[in-house]
Short mmCIF file of C-alpha atoms in Angstrom, two decimals:
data_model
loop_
_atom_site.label_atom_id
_atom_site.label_comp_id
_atom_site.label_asym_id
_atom_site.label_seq_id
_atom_site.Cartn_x
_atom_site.Cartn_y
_atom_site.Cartn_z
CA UNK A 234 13.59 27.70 3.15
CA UNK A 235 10.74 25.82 1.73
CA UNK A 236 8.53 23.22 3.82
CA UNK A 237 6.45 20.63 2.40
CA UNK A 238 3.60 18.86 4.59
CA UNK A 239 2.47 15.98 2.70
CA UNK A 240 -1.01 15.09 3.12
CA UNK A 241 -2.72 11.10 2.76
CA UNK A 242 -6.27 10.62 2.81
CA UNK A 243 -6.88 10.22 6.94
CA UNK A 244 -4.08 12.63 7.81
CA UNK A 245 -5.14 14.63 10.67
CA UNK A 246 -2.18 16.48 12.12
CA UNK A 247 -1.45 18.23 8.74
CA UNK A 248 -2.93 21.76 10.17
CA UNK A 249 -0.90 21.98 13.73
CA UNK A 250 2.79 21.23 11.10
CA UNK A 251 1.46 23.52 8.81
CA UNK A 252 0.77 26.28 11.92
CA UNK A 253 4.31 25.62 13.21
CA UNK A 254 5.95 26.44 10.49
CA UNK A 255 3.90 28.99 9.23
CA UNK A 256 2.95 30.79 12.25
CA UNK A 257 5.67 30.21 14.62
CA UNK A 258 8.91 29.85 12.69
CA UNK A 259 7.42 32.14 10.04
CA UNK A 260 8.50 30.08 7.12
CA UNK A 261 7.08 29.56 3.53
CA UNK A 262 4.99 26.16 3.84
CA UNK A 263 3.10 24.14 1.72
CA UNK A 264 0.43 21.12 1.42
CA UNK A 265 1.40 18.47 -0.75
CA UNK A 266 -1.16 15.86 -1.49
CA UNK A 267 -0.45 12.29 -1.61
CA UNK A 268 -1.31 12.24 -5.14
CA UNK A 269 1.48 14.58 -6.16
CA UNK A 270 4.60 13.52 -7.79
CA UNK A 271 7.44 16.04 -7.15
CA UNK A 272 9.56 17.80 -4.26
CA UNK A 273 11.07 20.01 -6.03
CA UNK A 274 11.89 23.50 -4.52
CA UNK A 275 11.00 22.37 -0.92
CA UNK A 276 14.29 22.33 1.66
CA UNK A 277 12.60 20.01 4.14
CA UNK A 278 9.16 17.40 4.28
CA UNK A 279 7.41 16.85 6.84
CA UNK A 280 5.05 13.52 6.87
CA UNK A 281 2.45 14.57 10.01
CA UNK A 282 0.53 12.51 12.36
CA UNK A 283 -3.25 10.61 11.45
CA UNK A 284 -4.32 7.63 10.53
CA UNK A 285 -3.95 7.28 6.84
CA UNK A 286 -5.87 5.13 5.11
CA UNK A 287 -7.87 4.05 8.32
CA UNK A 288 -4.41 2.35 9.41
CA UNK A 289 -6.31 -0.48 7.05
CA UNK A 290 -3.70 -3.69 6.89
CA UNK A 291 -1.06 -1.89 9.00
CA UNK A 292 -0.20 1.42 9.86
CA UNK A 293 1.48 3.10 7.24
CA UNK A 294 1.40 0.03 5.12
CA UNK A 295 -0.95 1.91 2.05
CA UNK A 296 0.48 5.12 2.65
CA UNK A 297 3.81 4.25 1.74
CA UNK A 298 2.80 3.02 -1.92
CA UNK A 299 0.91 6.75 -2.58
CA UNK A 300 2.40 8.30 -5.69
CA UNK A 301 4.37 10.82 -3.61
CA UNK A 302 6.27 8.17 -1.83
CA UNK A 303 8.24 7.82 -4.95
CA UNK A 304 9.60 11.78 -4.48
CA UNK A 305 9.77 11.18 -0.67
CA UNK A 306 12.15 8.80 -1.30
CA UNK A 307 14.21 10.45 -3.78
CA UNK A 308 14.10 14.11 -1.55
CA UNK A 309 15.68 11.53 1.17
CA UNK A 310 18.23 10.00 -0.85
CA UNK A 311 19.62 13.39 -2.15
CA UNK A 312 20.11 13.91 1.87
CA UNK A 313 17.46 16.26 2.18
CA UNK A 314 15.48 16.47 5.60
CA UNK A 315 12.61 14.39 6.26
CA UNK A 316 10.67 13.89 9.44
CA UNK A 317 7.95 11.90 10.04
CA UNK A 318 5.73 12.57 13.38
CA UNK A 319 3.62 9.79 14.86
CA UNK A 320 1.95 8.00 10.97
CA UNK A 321 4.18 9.68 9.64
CA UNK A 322 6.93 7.85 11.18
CA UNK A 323 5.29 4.56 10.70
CA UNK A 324 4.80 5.69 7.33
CA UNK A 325 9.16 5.91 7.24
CA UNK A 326 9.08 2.29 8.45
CA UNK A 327 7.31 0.75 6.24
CA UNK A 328 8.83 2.29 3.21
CA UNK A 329 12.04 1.41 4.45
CA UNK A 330 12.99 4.91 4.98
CA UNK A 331 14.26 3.96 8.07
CA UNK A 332 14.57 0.48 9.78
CA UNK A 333 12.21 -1.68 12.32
CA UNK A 334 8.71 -1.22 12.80
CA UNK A 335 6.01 0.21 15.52
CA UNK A 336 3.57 -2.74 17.17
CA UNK A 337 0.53 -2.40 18.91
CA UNK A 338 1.26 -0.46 22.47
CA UNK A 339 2.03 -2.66 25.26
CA UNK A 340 -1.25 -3.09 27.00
CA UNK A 341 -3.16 -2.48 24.33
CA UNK A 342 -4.31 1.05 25.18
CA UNK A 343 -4.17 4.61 22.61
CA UNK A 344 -1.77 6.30 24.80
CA UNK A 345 -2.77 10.09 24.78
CA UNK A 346 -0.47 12.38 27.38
CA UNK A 347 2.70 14.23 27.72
CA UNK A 348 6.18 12.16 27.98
CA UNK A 349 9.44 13.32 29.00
CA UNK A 350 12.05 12.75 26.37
CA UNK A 351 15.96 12.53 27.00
CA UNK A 352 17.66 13.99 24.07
CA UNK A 353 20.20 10.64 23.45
CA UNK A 354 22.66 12.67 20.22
CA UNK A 355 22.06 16.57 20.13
CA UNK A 356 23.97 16.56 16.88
CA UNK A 357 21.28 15.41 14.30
CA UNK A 358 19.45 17.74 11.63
CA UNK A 359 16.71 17.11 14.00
CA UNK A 360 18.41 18.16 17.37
CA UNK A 361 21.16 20.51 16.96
CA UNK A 362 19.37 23.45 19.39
CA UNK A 363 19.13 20.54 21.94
CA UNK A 364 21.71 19.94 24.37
CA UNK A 365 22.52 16.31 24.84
CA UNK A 366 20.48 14.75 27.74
CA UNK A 367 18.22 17.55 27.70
CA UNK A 368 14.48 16.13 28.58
CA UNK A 369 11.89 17.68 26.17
CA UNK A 370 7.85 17.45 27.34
CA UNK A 371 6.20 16.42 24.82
CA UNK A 372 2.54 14.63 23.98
CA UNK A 373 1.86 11.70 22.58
CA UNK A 374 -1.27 10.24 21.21
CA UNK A 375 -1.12 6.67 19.17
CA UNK A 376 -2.27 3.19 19.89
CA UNK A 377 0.57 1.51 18.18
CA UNK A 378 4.32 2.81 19.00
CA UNK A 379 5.93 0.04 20.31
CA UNK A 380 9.51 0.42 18.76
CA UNK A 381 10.69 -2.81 17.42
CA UNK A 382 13.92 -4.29 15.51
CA UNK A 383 15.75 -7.39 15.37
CA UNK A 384 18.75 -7.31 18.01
CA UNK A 385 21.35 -6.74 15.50
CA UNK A 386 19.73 -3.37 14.05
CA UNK A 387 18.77 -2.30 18.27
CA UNK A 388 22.73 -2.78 18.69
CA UNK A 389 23.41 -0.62 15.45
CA UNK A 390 21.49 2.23 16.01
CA UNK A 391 22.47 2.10 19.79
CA UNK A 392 26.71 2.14 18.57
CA UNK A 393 25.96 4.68 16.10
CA UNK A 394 23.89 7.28 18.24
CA UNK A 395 20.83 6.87 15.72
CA UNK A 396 18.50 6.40 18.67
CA UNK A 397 17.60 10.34 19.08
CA UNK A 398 15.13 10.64 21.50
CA UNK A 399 14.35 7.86 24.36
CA UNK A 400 11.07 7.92 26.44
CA UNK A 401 11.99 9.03 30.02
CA UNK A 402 11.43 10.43 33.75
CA UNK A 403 11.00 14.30 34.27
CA UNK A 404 14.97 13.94 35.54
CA UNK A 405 15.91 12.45 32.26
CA UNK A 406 16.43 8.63 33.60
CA UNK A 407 15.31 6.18 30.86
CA UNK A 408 13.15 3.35 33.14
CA UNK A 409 10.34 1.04 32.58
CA UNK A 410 7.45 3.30 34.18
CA UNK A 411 8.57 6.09 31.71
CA UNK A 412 8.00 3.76 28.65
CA UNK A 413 3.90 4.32 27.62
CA UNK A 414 4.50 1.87 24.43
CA UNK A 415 6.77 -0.70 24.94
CA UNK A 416 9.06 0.35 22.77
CA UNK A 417 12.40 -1.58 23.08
CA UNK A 418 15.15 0.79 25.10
CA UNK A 419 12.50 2.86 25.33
CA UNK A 420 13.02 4.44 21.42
CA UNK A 421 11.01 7.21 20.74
CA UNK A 422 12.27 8.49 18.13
CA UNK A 423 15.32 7.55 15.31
CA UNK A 424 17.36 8.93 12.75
CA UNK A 425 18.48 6.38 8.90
CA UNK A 426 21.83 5.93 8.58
CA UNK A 427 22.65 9.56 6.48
CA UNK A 428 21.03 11.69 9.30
CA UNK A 429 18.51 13.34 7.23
CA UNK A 430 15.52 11.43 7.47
CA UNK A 431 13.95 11.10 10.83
CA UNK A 432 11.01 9.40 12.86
CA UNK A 433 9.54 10.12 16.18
CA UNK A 434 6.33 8.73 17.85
CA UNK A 435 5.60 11.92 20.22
CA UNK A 436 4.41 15.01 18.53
CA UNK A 437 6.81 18.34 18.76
CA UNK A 438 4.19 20.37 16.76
CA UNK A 439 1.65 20.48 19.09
CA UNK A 440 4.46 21.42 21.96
CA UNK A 441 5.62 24.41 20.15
CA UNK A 442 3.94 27.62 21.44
CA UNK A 443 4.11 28.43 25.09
CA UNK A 444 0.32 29.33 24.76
CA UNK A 445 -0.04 25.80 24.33
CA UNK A 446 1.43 24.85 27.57
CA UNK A 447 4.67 23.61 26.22
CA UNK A 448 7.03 24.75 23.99
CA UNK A 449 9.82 21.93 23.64
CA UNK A 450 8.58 20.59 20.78
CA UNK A 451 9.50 23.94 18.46
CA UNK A 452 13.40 23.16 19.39
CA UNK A 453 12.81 20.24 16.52
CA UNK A 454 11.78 22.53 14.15
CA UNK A 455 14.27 25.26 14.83
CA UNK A 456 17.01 22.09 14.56
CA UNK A 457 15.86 21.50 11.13
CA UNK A 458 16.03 25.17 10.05
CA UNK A 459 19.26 25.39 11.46
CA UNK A 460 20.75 23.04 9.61
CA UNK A 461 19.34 23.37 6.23
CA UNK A 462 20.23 27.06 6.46
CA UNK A 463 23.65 25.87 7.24
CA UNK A 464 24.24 26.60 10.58
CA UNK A 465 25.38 23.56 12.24
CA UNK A 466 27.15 20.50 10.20
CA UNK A 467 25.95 17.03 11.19
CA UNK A 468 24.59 15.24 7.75
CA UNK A 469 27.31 12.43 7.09
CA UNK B 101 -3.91 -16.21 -28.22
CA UNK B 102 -4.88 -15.60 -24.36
CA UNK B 103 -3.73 -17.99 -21.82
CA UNK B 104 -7.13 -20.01 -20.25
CA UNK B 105 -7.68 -18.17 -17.05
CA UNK B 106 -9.09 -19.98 -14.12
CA UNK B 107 -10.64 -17.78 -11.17
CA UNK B 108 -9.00 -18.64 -7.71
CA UNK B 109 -9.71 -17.89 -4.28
CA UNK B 110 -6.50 -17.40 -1.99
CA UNK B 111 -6.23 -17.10 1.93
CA UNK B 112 -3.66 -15.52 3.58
CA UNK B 113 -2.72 -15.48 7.16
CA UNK B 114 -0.39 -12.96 8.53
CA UNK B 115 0.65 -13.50 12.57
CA UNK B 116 4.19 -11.84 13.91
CA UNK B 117 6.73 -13.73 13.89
CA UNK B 118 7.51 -16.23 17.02
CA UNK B 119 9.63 -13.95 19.79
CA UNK B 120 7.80 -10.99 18.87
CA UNK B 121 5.93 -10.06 21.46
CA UNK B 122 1.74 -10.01 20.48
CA UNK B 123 0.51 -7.82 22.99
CA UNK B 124 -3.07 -8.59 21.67
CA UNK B 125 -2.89 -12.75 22.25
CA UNK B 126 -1.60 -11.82 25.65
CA UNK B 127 -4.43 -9.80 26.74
CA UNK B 128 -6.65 -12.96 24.76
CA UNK B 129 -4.50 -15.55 26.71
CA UNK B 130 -5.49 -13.81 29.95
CA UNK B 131 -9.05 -13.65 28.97
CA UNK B 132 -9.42 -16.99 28.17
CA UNK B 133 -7.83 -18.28 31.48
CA UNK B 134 -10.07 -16.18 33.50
CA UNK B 135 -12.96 -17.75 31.97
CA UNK B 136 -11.41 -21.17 33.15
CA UNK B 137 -9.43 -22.05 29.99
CA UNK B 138 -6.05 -22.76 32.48
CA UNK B 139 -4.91 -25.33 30.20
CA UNK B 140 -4.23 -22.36 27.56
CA UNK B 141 -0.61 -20.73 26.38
CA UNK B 142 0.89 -18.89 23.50
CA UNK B 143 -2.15 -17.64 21.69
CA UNK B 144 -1.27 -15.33 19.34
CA UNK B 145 -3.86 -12.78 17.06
CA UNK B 146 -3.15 -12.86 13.31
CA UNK B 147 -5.28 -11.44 10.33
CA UNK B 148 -6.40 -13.32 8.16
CA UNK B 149 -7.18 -12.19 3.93
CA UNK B 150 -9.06 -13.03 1.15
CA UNK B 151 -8.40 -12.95 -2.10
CA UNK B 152 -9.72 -14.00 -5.75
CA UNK B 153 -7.31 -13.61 -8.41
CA UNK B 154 -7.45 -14.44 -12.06
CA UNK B 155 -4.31 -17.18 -12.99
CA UNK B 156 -3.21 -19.88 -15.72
CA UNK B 157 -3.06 -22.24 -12.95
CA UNK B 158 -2.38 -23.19 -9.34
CA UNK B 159 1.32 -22.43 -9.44
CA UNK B 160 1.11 -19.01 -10.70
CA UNK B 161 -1.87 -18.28 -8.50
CA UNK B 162 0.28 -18.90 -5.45
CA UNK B 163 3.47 -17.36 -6.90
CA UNK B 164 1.32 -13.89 -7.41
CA UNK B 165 -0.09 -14.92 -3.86
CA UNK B 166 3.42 -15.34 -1.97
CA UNK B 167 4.16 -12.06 -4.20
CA UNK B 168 1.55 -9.80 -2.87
CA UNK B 169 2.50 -11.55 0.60
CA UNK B 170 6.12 -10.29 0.54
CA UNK B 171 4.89 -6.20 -0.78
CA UNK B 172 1.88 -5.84 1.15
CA UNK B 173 0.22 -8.33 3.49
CA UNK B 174 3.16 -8.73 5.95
CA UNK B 175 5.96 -6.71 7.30
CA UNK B 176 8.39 -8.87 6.92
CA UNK B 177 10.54 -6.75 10.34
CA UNK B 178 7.73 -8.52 12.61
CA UNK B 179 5.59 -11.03 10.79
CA UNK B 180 5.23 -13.68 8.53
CA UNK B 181 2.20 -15.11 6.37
CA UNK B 182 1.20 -18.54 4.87
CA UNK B 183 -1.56 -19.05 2.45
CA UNK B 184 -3.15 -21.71 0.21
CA UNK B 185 -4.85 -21.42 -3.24
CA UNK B 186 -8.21 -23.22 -3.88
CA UNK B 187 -10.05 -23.28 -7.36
CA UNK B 188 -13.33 -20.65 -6.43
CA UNK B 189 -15.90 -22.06 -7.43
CA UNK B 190 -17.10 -26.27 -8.39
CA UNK B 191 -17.27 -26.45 -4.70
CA UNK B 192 -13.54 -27.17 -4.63
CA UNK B 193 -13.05 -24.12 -2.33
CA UNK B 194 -15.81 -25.32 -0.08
CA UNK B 195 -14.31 -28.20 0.53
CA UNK B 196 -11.00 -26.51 1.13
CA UNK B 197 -12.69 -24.32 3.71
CA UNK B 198 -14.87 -26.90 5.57
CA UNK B 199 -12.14 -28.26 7.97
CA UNK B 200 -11.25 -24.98 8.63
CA UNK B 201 -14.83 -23.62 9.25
CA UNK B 202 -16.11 -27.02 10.67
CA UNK B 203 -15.93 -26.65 14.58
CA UNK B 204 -18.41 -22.87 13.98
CA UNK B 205 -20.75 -25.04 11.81
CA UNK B 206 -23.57 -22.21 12.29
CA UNK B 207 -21.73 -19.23 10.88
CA UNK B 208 -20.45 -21.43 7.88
CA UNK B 209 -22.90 -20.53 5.66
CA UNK B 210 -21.87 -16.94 6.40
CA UNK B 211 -18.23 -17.38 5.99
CA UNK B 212 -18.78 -19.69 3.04
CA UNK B 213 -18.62 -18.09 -0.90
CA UNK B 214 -21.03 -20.28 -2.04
#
């Protein structure tokens, strides 16, 4: 399979994707710049981590009108898999990609540290080599990740197991302390209604070599390539 | 054949929505009432925009305004925006800006587009 990293002007997360796929999963991988029009012949896009455009306006609020937006959103809606790490995910949000948005942390401060996440539905595109309640460690780095939607969306994606990944303890047990953002029920990361597209705030590709201290994050990746290679069935 | 085109200065303000929670007025709030403000409560940080536009007149000005509003300026999940349309220029727009620029009196002249 074929991996596309997109790339916006203030991107900075672009190289460690493009090192996990290429270097650790040993797959075929490619930069896309914003500019670019077309998806075709990739299996799976990847939007990475930064601050593009200088997080002017909002985060991910320019980003999501660059040209390529146009074939992000088309590679979604033939169910294809997209995930969006960190801007990338607040990129998905504003695009409407995926619902709610991310505020400024709680408390104001650029979180930057590990985080224990409880894997909430191992049966996603994203998590399918997870077992369910398995705790991942993780790091996180991003000043605005406070999960937000309107009740009636919280209570949809909590009935339909779209919340994926929820900020917890070591143990797994989803509390207040364990939240760094704010984010409501402690969502860290969410899949749209299809199961293929896919945001998280914490950042698997830098957690995806054991060299690097922690290794939890490739799972993600490997969960992608086994389902676009067919292994597992999960996209509705 | 063209349309006269008046130039038009629009200001936008974008603050989230009431019930979401502004974690940046809180920290303000707090601020403020350790410098002795007690009386203080619900302060909430916004952004505010300017913007000239070319338009036929007033209504289409803030039609293209409340447009650019709805696609860009606000996420409509957590905030909302209001804005007003003065005529730039003719010192219409200075006298649309002087109540709200008043009270600093010795920045106006910086925040002014005279």
């Amino acid at each position: 399979m074929r991996w596309a990293v997109v790339v916006f002007p203030g991107t900075n997360c672009e190289l460690d994707c493009h090192h996990v796929v290429a270097d650790v999963l040993g797959q075929p991988v490619e930069y896309v710049w914003h500019k670019d029009t077309r998806l075709e012949g990739f299996d799976a896009v990847i939007l990475p981590g930064g601050f593009s455009y200088g997080d002017y306006l909002r985060t991910g609020a320019i980003a999501r009108f660059s040209p390529i937006m146009g074939a992000v959103a088309d590679f979604a809606a033939a169910g294809r898999p997209v995930i969006g790490i960190c801007n990338g995910f607040q990129i998905l949000l504003e695009a409407g990609l995926l619902p709610g948005a991310l505020r400024r942390n709680e408390g104001l401060k650029f979180r930057c540290h590990d985080v224990h996440l409880r894997v909430e539905n191992g049966a996603t595109a994203f998590t399918n080599r997870c077992r369910p309640g398995q705790v991942l460690r993780v790091p996180i780095k991003h000043g605005e990740g406070n999960y937000y939607a309107d009740p009636a969306t919280i209570d949809e994606l909590e009935r339909t197991g779209r919340v994926v990944l929820r900020y917890a303890t070591p143990e797994g047990a989803v509390t207040a302390e364990a939240n760094p953002n704010g984010s409501l029920n402690n969502i860290a990361g969410i899949v749209n209604e299809r199961g293929n597209v896919f945001g998280m705030m914490p950042h698997p590709e830098i957690a995806a070599e054991a060299i690097l201290g922690m290794e939890d994050g490739r799972l993600i990746f490997e969960s992608i390539v086994a389902s676009v290679e067919g292994r597992v069935a999960h996209v509705r | 054949m063209a349309t006269m085109m008046t130039t038009w200065k629009a200001r936008v303000y974008v603050t989230l929505k009431p019930g979401v929670l502004d974690p940046q007025g809180r920290a303000v709030e707090n601020a403020l009432k350790v410098l002795g403000f007690a009386e203080v409560g619900d302060v909430r940080v916004g952004k505010y925009i300017e913007v000239g536009l070319e338009a036929p007149d007033r209504e289409a000005a803030l039609a293209r305004v409340a447009e650019m509003g709805r696609r860009l300026f606000a996420n409509p999940v957590i905030e909302q925006f209001r804005y007003d349309v003065t005529e730039a220029g003719a010192g219409a727009a200075g006298a649309g800006v002087a109540g709200a620029t008043g009270a600093t009196g010795a920045t106006g002249g910086a925040t002014g587009d005279s």
